[in-house]
PDB file of N, CA and C in Angstrom:
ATOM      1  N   UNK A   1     130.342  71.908 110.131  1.00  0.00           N
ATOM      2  CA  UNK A   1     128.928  72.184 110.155  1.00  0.00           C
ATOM      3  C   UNK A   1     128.487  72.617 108.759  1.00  0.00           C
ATOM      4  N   UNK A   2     127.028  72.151 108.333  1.00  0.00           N
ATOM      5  CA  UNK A   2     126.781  72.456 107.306  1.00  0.00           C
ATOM      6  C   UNK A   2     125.674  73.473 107.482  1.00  0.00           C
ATOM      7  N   UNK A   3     126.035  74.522 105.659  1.00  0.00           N
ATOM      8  CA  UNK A   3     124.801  75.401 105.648  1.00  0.00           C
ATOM      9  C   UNK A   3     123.786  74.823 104.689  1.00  0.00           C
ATOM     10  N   UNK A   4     123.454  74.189 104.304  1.00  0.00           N
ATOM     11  CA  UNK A   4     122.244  73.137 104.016  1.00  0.00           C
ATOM     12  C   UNK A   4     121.238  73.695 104.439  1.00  0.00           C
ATOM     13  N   UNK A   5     120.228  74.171 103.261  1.00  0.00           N
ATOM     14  CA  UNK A   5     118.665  74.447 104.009  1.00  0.00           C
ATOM     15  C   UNK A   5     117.978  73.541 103.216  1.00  0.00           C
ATOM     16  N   UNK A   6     116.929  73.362 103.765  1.00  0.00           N
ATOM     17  CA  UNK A   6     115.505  72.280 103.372  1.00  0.00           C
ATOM     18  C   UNK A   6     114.548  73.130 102.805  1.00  0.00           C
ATOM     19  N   UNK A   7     113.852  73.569 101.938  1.00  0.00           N
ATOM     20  CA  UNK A   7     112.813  73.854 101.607  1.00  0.00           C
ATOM     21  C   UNK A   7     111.734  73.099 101.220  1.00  0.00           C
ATOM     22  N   UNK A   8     110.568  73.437 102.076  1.00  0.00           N
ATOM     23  CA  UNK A   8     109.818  72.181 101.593  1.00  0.00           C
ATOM     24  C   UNK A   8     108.698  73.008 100.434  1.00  0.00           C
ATOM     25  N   UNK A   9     108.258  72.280  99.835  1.00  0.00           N
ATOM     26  CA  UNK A   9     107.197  72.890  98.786  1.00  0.00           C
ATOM     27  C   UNK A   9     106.457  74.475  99.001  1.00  0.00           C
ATOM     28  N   UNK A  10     105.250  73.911 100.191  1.00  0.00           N
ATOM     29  CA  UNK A  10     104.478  75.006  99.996  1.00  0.00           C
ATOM     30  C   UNK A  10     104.989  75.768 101.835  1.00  0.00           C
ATOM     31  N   UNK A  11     104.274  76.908 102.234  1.00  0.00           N
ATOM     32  CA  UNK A  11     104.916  77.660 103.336  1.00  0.00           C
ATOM     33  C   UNK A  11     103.886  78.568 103.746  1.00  0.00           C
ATOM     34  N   UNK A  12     103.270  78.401 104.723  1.00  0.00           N
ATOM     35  CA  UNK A  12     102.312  80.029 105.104  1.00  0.00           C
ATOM     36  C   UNK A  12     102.807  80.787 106.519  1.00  0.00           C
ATOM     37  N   UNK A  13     102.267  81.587 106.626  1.00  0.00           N
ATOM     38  CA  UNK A  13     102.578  82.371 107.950  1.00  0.00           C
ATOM     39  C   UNK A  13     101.561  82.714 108.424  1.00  0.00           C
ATOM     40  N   UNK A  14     101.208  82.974 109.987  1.00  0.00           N
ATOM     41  CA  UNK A  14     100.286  83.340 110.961  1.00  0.00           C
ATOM     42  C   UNK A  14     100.924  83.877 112.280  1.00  0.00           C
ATOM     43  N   UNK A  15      99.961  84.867 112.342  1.00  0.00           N
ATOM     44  CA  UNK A  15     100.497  85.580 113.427  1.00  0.00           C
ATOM     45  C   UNK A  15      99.470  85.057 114.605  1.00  0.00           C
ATOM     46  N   UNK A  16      99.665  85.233 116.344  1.00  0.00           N
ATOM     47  CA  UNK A  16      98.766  84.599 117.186  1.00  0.00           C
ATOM     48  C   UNK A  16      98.781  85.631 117.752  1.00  0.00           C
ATOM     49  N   UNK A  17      97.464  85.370 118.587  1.00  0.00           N
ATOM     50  CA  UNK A  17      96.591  86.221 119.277  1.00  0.00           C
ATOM     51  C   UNK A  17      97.852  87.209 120.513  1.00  0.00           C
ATOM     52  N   UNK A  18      99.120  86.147 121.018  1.00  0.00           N
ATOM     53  CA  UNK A  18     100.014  86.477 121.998  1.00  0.00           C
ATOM     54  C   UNK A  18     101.434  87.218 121.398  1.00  0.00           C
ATOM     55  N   UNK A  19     100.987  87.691 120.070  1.00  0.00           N
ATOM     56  CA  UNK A  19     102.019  88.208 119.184  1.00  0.00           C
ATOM     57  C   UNK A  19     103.126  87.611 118.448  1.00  0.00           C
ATOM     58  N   UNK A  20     102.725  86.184 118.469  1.00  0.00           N
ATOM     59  CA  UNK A  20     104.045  85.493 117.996  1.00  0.00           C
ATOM     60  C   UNK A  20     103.740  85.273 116.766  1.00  0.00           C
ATOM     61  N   UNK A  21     104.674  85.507 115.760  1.00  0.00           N
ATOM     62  CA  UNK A  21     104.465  84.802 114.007  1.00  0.00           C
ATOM     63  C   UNK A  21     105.285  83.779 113.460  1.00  0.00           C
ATOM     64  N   UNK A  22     104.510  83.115 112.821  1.00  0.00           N
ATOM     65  CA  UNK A  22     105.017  82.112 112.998  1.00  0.00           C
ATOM     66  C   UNK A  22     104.965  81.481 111.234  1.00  0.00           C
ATOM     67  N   UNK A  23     106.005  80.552 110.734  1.00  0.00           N
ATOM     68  CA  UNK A  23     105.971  80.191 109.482  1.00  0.00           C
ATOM     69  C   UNK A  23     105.763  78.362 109.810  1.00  0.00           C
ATOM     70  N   UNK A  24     104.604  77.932 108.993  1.00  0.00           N
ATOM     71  CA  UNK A  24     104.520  76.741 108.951  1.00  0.00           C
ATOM     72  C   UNK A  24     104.803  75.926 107.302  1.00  0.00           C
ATOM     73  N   UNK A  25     105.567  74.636 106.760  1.00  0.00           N
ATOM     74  CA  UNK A  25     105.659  74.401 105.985  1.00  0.00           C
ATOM     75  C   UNK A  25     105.243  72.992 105.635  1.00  0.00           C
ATOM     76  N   UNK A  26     105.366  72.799 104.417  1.00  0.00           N
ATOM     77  CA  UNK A  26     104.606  71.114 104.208  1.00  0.00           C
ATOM     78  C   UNK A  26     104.494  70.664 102.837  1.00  0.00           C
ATOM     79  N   UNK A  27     104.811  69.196 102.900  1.00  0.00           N
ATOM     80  CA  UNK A  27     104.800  68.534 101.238  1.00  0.00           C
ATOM     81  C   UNK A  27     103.678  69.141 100.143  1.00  0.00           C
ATOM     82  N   UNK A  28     102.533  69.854 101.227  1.00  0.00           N
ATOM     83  CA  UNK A  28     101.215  70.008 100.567  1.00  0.00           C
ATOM     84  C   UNK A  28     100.420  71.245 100.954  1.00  0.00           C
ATOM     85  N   UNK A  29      99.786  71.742 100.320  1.00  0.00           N
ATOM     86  CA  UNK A  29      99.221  73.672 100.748  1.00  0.00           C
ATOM     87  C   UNK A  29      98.534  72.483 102.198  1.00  0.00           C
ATOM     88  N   UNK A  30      97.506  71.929 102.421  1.00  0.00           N
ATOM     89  CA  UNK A  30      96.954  70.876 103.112  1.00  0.00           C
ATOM     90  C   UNK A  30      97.470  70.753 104.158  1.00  0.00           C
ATOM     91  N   UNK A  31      98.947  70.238 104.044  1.00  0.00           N
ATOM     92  CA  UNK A  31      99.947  69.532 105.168  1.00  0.00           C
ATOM     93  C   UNK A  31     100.504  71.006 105.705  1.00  0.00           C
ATOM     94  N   UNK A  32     100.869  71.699 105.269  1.00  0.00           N
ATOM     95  CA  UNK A  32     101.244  73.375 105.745  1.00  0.00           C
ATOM     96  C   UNK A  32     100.406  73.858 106.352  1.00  0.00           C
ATOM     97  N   UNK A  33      99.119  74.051 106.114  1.00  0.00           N
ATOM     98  CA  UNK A  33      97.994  74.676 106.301  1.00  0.00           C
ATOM     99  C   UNK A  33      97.513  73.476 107.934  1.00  0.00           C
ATOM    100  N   UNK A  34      97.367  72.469 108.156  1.00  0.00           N
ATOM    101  CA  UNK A  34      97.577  71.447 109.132  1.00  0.00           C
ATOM    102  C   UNK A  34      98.636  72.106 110.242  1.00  0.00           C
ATOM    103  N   UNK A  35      99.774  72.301 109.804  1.00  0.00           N
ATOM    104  CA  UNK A  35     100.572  72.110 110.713  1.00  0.00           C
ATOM    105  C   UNK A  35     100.221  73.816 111.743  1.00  0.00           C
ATOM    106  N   UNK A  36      99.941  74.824 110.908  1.00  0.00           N
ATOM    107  CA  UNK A  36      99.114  75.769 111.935  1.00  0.00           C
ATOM    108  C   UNK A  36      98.178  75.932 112.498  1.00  0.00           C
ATOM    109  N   UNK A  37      97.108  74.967 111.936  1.00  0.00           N
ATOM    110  CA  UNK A  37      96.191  74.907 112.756  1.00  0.00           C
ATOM    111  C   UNK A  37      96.575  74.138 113.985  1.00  0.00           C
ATOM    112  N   UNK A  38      97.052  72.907 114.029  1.00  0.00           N
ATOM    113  CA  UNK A  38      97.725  72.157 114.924  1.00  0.00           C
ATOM    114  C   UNK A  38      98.295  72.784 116.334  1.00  0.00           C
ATOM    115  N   UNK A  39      99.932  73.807 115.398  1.00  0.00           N
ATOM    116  CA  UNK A  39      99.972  74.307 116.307  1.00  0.00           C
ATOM    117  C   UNK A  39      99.474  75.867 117.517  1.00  0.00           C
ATOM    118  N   UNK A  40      98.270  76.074 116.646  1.00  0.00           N
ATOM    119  CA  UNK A  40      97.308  77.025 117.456  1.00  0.00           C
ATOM    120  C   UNK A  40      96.457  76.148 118.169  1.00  0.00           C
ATOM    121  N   UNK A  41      96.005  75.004 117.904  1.00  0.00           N
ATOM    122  CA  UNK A  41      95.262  74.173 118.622  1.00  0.00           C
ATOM    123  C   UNK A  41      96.150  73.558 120.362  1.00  0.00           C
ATOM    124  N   UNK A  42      97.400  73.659 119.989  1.00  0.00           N
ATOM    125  CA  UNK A  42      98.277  73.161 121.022  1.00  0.00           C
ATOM    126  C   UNK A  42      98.931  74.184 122.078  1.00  0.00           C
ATOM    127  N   UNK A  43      99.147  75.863 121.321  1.00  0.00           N
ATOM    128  CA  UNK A  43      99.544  76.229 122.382  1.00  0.00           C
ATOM    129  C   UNK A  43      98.435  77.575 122.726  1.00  0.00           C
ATOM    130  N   UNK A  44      97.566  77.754 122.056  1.00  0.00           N
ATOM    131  CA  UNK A  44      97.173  79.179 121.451  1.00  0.00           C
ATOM    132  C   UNK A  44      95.403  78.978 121.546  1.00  0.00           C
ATOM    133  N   UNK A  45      94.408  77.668 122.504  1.00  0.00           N
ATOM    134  CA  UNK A  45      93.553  77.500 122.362  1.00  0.00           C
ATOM    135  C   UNK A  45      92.855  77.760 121.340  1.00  0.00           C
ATOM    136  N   UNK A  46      93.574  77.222 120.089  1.00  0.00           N
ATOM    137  CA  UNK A  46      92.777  76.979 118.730  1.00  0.00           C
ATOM    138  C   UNK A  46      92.140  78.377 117.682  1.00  0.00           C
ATOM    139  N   UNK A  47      93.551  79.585 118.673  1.00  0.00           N
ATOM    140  CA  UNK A  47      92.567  81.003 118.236  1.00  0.00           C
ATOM    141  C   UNK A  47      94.324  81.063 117.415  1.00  0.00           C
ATOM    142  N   UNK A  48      94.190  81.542 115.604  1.00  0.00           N
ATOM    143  CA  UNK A  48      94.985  82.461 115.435  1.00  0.00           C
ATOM    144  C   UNK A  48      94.675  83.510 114.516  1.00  0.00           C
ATOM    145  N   UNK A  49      95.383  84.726 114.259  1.00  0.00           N
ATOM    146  CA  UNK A  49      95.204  85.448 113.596  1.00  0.00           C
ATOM    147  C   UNK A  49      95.383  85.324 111.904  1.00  0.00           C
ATOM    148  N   UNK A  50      95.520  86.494 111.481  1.00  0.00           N
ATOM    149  CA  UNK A  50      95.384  87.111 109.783  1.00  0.00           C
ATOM    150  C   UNK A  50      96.754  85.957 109.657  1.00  0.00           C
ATOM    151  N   UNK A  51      96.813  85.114 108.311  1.00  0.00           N
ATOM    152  CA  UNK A  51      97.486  83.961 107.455  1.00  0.00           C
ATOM    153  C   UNK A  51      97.392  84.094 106.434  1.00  0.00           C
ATOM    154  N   UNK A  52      98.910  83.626 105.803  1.00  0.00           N
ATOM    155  CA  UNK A  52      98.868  84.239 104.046  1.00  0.00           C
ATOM    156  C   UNK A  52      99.712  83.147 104.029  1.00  0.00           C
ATOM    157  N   UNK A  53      99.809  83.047 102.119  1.00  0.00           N
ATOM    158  CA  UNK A  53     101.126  82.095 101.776  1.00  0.00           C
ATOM    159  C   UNK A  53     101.968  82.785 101.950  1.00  0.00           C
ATOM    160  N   UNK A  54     102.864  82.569 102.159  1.00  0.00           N
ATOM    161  CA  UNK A  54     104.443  83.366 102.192  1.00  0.00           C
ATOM    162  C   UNK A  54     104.618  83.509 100.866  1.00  0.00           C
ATOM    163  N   UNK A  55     105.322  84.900 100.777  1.00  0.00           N
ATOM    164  CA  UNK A  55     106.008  85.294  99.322  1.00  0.00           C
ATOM    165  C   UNK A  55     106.884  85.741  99.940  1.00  0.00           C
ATOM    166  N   UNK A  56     108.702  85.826  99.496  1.00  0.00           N
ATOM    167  CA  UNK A  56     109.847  86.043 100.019  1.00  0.00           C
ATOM    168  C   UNK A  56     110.762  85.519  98.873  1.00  0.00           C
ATOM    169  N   UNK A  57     112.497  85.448  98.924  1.00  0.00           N
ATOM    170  CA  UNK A  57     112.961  85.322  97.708  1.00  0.00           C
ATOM    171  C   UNK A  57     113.170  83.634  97.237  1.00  0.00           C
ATOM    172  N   UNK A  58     112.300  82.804  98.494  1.00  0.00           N
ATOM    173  CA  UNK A  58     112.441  81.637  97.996  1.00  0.00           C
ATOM    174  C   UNK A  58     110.582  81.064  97.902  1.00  0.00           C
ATOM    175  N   UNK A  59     109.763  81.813  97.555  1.00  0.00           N
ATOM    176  CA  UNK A  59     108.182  81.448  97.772  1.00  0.00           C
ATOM    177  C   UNK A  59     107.512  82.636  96.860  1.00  0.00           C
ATOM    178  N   UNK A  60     106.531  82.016  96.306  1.00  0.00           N
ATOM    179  CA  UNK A  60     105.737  82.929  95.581  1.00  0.00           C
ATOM    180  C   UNK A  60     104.262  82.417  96.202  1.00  0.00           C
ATOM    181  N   UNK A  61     103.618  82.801  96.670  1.00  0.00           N
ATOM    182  CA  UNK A  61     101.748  82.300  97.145  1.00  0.00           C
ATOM    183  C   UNK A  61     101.760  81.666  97.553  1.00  0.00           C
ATOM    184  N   UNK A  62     103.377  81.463  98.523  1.00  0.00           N
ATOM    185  CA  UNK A  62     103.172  79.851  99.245  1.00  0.00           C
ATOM    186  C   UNK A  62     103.979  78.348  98.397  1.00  0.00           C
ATOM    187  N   UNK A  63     104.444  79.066  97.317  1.00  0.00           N
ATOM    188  CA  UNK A  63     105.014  77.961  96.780  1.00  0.00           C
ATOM    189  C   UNK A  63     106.415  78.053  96.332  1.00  0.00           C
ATOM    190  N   UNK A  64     107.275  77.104  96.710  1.00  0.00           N
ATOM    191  CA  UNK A  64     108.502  77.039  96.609  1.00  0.00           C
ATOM    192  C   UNK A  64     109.095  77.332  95.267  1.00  0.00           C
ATOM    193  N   UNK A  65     109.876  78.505  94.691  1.00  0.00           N
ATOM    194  CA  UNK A  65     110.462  78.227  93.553  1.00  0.00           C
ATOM    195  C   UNK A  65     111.839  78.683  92.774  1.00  0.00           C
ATOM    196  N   UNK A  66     112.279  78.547  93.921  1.00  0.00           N
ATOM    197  CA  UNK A  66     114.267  78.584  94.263  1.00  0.00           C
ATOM    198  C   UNK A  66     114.759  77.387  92.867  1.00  0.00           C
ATOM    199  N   UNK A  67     113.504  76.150  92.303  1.00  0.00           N
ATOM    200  CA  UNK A  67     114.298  75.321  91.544  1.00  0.00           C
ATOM    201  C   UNK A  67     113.583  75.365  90.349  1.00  0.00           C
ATOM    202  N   UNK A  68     112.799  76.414  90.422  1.00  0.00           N
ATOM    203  CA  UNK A  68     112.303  76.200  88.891  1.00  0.00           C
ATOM    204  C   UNK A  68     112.988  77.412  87.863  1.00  0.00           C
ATOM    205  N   UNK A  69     112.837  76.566  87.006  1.00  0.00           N
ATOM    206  CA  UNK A  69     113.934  77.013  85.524  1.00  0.00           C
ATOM    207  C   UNK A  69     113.399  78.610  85.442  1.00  0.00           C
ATOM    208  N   UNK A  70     114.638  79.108  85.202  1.00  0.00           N
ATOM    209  CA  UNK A  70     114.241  80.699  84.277  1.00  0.00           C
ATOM    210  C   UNK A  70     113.140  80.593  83.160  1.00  0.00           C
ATOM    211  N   UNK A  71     112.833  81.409  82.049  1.00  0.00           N
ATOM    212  CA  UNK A  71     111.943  81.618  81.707  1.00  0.00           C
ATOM    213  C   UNK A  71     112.783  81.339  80.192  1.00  0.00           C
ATOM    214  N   UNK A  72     112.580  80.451  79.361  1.00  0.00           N
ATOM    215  CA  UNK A  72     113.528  80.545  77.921  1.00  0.00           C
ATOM    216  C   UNK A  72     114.043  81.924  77.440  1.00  0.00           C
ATOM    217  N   UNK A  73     115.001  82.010  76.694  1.00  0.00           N
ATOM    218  CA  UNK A  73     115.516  83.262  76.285  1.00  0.00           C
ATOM    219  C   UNK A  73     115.271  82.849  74.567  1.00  0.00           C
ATOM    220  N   UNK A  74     114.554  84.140  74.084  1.00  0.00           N
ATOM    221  CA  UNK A  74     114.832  83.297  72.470  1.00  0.00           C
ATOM    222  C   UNK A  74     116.154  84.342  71.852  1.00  0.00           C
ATOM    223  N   UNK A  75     116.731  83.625  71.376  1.00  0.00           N
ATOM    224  CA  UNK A  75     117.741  84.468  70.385  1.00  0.00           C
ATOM    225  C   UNK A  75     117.882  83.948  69.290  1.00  0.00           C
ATOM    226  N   UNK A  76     118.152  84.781  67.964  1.00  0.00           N
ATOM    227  CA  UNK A  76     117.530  85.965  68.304  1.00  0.00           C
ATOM    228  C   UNK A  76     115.900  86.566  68.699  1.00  0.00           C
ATOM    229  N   UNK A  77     115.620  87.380  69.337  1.00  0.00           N
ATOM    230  CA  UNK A  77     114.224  87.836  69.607  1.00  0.00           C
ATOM    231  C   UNK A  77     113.556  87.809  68.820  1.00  0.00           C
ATOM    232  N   UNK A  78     111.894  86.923  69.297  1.00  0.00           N
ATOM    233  CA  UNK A  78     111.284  86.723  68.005  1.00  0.00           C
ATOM    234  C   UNK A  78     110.981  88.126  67.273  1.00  0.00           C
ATOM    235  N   UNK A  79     110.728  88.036  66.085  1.00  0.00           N
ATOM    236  CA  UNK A  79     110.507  89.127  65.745  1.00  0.00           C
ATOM    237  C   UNK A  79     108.820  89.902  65.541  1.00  0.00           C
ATOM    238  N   UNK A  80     108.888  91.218  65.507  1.00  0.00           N
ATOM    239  CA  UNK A  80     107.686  91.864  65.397  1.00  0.00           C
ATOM    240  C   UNK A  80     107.004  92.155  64.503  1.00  0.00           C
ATOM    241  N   UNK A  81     106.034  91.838  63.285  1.00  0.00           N
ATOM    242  CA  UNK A  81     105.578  92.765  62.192  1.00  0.00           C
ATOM    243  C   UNK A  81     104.624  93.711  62.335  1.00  0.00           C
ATOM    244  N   UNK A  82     104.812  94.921  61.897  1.00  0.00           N
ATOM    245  CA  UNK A  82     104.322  95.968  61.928  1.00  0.00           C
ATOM    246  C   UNK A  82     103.990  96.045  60.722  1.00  0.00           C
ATOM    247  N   UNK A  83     102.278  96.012  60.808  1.00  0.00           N
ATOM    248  CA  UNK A  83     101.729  96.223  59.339  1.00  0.00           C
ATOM    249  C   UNK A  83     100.785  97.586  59.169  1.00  0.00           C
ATOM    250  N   UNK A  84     101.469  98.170  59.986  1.00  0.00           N
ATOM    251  CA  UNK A  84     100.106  98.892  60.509  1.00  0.00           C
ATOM    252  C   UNK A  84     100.292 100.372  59.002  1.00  0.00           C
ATOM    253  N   UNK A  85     101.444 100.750  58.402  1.00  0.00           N
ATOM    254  CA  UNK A  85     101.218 101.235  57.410  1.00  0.00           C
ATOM    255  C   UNK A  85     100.751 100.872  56.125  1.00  0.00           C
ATOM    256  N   UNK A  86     100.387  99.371  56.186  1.00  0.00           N
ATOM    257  CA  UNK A  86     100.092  99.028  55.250  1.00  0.00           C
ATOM    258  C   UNK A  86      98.899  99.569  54.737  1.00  0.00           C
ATOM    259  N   UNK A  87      98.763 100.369  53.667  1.00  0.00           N
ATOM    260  CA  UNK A  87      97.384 100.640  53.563  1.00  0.00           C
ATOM    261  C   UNK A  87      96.418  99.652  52.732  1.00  0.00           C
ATOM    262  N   UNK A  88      96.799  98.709  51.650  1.00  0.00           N
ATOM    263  CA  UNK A  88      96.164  97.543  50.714  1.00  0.00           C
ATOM    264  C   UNK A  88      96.368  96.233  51.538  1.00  0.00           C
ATOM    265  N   UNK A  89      95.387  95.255  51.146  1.00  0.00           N
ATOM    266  CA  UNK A  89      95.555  94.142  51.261  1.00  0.00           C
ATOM    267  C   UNK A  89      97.008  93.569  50.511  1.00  0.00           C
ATOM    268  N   UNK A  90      97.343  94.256  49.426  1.00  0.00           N
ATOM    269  CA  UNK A  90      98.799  93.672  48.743  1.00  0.00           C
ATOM    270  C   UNK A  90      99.790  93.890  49.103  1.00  0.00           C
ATOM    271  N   UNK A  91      99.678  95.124  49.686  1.00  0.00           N
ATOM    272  CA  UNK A  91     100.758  95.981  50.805  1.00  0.00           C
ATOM    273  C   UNK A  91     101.000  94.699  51.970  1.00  0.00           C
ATOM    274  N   UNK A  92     100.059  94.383  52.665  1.00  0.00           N
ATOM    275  CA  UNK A  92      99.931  93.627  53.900  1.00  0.00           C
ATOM    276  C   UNK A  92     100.875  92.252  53.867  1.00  0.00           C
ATOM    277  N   UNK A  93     100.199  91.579  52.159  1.00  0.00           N
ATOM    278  CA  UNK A  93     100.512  90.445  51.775  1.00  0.00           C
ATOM    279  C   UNK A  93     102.412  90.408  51.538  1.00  0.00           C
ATOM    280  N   UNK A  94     102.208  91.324  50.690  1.00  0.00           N
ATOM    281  CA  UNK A  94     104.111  91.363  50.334  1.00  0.00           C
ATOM    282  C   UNK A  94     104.747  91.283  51.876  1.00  0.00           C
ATOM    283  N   UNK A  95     104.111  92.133  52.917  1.00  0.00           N
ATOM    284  CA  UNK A  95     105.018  92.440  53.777  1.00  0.00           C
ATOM    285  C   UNK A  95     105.004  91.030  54.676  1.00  0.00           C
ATOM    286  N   UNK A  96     103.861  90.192  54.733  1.00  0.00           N
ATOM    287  CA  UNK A  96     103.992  88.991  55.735  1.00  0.00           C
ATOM    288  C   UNK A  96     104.946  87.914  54.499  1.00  0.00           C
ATOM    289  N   UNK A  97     105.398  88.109  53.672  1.00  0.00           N
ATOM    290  CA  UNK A  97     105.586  87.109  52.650  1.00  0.00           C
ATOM    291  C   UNK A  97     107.157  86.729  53.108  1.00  0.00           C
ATOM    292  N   UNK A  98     107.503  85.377  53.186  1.00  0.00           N
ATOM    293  CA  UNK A  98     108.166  84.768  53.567  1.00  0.00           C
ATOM    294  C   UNK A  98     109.482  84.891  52.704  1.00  0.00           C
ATOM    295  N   UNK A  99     110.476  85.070  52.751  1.00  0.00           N
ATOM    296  CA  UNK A  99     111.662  85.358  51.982  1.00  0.00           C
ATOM    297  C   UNK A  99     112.568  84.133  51.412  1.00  0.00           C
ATOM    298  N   UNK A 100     111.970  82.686  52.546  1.00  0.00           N
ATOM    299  CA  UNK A 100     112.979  82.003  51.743  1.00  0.00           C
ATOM    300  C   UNK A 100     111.951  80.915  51.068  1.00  0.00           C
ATOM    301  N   UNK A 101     110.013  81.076  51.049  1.00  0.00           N
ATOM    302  CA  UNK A 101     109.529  80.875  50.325  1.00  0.00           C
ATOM    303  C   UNK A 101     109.643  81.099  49.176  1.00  0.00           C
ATOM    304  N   UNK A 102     109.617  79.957  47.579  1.00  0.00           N
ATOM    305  CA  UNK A 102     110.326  80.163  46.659  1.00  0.00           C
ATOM    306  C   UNK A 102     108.715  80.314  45.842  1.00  0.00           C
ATOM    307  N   UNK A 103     107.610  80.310  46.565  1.00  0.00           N
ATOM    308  CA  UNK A 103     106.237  81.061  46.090  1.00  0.00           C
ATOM    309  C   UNK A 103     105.836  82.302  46.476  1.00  0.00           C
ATOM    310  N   UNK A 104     106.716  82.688  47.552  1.00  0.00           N
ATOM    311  CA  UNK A 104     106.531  83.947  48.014  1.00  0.00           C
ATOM    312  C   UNK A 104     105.329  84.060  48.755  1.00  0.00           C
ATOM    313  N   UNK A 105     104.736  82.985  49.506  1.00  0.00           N
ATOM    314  CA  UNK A 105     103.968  83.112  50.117  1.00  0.00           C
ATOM    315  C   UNK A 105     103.836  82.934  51.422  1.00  0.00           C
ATOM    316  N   UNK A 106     102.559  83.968  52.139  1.00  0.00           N
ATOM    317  CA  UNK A 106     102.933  84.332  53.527  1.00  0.00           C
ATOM    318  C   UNK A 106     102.703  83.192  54.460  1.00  0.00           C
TER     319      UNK A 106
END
């Protein structure tokens, strides 16, 4: 037997009037959003309650993102200039000035 899960894109949840909650999912916010109305229309005479996107450790607002990439890492960290003692415009200039510029300029 396999542990294989499916995630489909987008995901919301609704709770019904008879206490049941329920998670509906779909290729599309559209097709998700369909499939609860649907099934409140089928068992629940078309009444349901308070609905959100799902957020959980595989959904953020309803949207799947178990496969999207981390966030780049820069190394080394870009760096910060702090000019804030600079008191002259020449002060400012030397300090943005590029080091392996062979004009020395910023």
């Amino acid at each position: 037997m396999s542990d294989t899960k499916v995630f489909l894109p987008y995901s919301c949840v609704s709770s019904f009037p008879d206490g049941i909650r329920r998670r509906f999912s779909g290729l599309t916010r559209e097709q998700a959003f369909a499939a609860l109305v649907a099934y409140a229309g089928a068992g629940h005479g078309g009444e349901y309650g308070p609905w959100s996107w799902v957020t959980d450790e595989n959904y953020v607002k309803g949207e799947y993102c178990g496969l999207k990439p981390p966030p780049p890492v820069i190394d080394p960290p870009f760096p910060v200039l702090d000019l804030t003692d600079c008191r002259t415009e020449e002060e400012r200039r030397k300090a943005l000035q590029d080091p392996f510029d062979p004009d020395g300029e910023p």
